[in-house]
XYZ file of C-alpha atoms in Angstrom:
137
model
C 155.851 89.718 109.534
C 157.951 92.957 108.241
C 155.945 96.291 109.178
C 155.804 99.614 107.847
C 155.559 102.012 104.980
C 158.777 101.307 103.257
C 161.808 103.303 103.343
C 163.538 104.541 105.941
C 161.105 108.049 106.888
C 158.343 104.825 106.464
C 160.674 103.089 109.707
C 160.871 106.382 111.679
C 164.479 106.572 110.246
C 165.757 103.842 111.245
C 166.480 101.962 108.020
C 168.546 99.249 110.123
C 165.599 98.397 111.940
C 163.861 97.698 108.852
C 167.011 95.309 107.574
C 166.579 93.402 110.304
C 162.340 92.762 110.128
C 163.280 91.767 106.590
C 166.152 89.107 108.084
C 163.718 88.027 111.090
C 161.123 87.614 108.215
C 163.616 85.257 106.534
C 164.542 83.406 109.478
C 161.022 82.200 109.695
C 160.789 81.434 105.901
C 163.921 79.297 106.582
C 162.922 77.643 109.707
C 159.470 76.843 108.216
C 161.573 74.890 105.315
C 163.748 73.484 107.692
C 161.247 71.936 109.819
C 159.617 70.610 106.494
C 162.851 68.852 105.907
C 163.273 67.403 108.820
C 160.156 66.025 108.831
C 160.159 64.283 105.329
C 163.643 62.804 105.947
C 162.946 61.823 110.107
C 163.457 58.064 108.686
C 160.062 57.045 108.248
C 157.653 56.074 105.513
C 154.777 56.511 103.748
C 151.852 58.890 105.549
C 153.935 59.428 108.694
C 156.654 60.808 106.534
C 154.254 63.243 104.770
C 152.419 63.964 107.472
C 155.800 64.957 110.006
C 156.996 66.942 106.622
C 153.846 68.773 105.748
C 152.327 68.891 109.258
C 155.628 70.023 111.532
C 156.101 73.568 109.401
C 152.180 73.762 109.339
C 152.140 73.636 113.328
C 154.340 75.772 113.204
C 152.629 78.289 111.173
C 149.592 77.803 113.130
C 151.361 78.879 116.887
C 153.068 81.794 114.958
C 149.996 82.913 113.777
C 148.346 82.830 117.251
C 151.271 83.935 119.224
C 153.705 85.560 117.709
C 152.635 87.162 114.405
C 152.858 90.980 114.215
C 149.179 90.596 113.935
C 148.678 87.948 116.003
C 144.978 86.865 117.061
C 145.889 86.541 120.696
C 147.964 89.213 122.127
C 150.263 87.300 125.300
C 152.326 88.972 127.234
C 156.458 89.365 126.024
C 157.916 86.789 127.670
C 155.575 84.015 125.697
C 155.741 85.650 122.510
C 159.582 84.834 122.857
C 158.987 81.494 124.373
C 156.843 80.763 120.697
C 159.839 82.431 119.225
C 162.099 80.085 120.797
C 160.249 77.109 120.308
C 159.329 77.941 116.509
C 162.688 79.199 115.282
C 164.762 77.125 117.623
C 163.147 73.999 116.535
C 164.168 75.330 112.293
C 167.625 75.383 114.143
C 167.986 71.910 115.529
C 165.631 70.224 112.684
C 168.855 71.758 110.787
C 170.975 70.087 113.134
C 168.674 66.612 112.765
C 168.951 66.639 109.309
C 173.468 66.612 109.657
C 174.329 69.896 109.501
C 175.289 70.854 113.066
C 177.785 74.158 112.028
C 174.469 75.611 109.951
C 172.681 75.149 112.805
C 174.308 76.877 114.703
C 174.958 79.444 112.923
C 171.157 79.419 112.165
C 170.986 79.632 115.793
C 173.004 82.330 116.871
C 172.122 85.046 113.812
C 168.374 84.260 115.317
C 169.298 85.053 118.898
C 170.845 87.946 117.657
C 168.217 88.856 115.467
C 165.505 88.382 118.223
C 167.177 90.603 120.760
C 168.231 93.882 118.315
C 163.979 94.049 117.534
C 163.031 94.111 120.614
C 165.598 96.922 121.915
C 164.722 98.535 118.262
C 161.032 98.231 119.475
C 161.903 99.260 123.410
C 163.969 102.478 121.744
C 161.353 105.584 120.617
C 162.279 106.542 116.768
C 165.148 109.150 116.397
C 163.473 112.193 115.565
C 164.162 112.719 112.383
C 164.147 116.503 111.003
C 161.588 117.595 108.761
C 163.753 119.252 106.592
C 163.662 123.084 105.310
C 159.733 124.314 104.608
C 158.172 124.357 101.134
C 155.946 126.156 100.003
């Protein structure tokens, strides 16, 4: 999920773009686990309670991968990678919400929204030409 060749000539000089594939990266991580909770405390028992805990962040994993993975195996247009986005990262948000802690949530929330649209105006923007520097020889 985070690109490149490390350090900031690696990300075209744009180290901030780079801080915020590593954030977007743990946004996922963290709605992945919050999904996971929300599924093994949803109020039920036994298999249905594993199987909403284990098998909700799974899903999820499993349309990321498809969709909206860097390396995704099908390629959709924009507007339903974001709609995956949305649906993956959103649902992290209000599992945290389910699970009674609205103010994370939305805090979770609005640092993804935020997050979502600075990469794709970093990835709409060429790279800054950065300056080679004086020749060696």
């Amino acid at each position: 999920m985070v690109g490149g060749t490390g350090g900031a000539a690696g990300l075209g000089g744009r180290p901030w773009y780079g801080a915020n594939e590593v954030l977007a990266f743990l946004l996922e991580l963290a709605a992945l686990g919050f999904l996971g909770w929300w599924g093994f405390g949803a109020g039920h028992q036994g298999a249905l309670r594993v199987l909403l805990g284990v098998g909700t962040p799974l899903l999820a994993v499993v349309v990321w991968g498809l969709f909206a993975a860097p390396r995704a195996r099908l390629r959709p247009r924009l507007a339903l990678v974001l709609v995956v986005k949305a649906l993956v990262l959103g649902g992290g948000a209000a599992a945290l919400y389910g699970v009674g802690h609205p103010a994370a949530a939305g805090a979770v929330a609005v640092v993804t929204v935020v997050n979502t649209a600075v990469a794709e105006i970093f990835r709409a923007a060429p790279p800054s030409v950065v300056p080679a520097g004086p020749a060696r020889d």
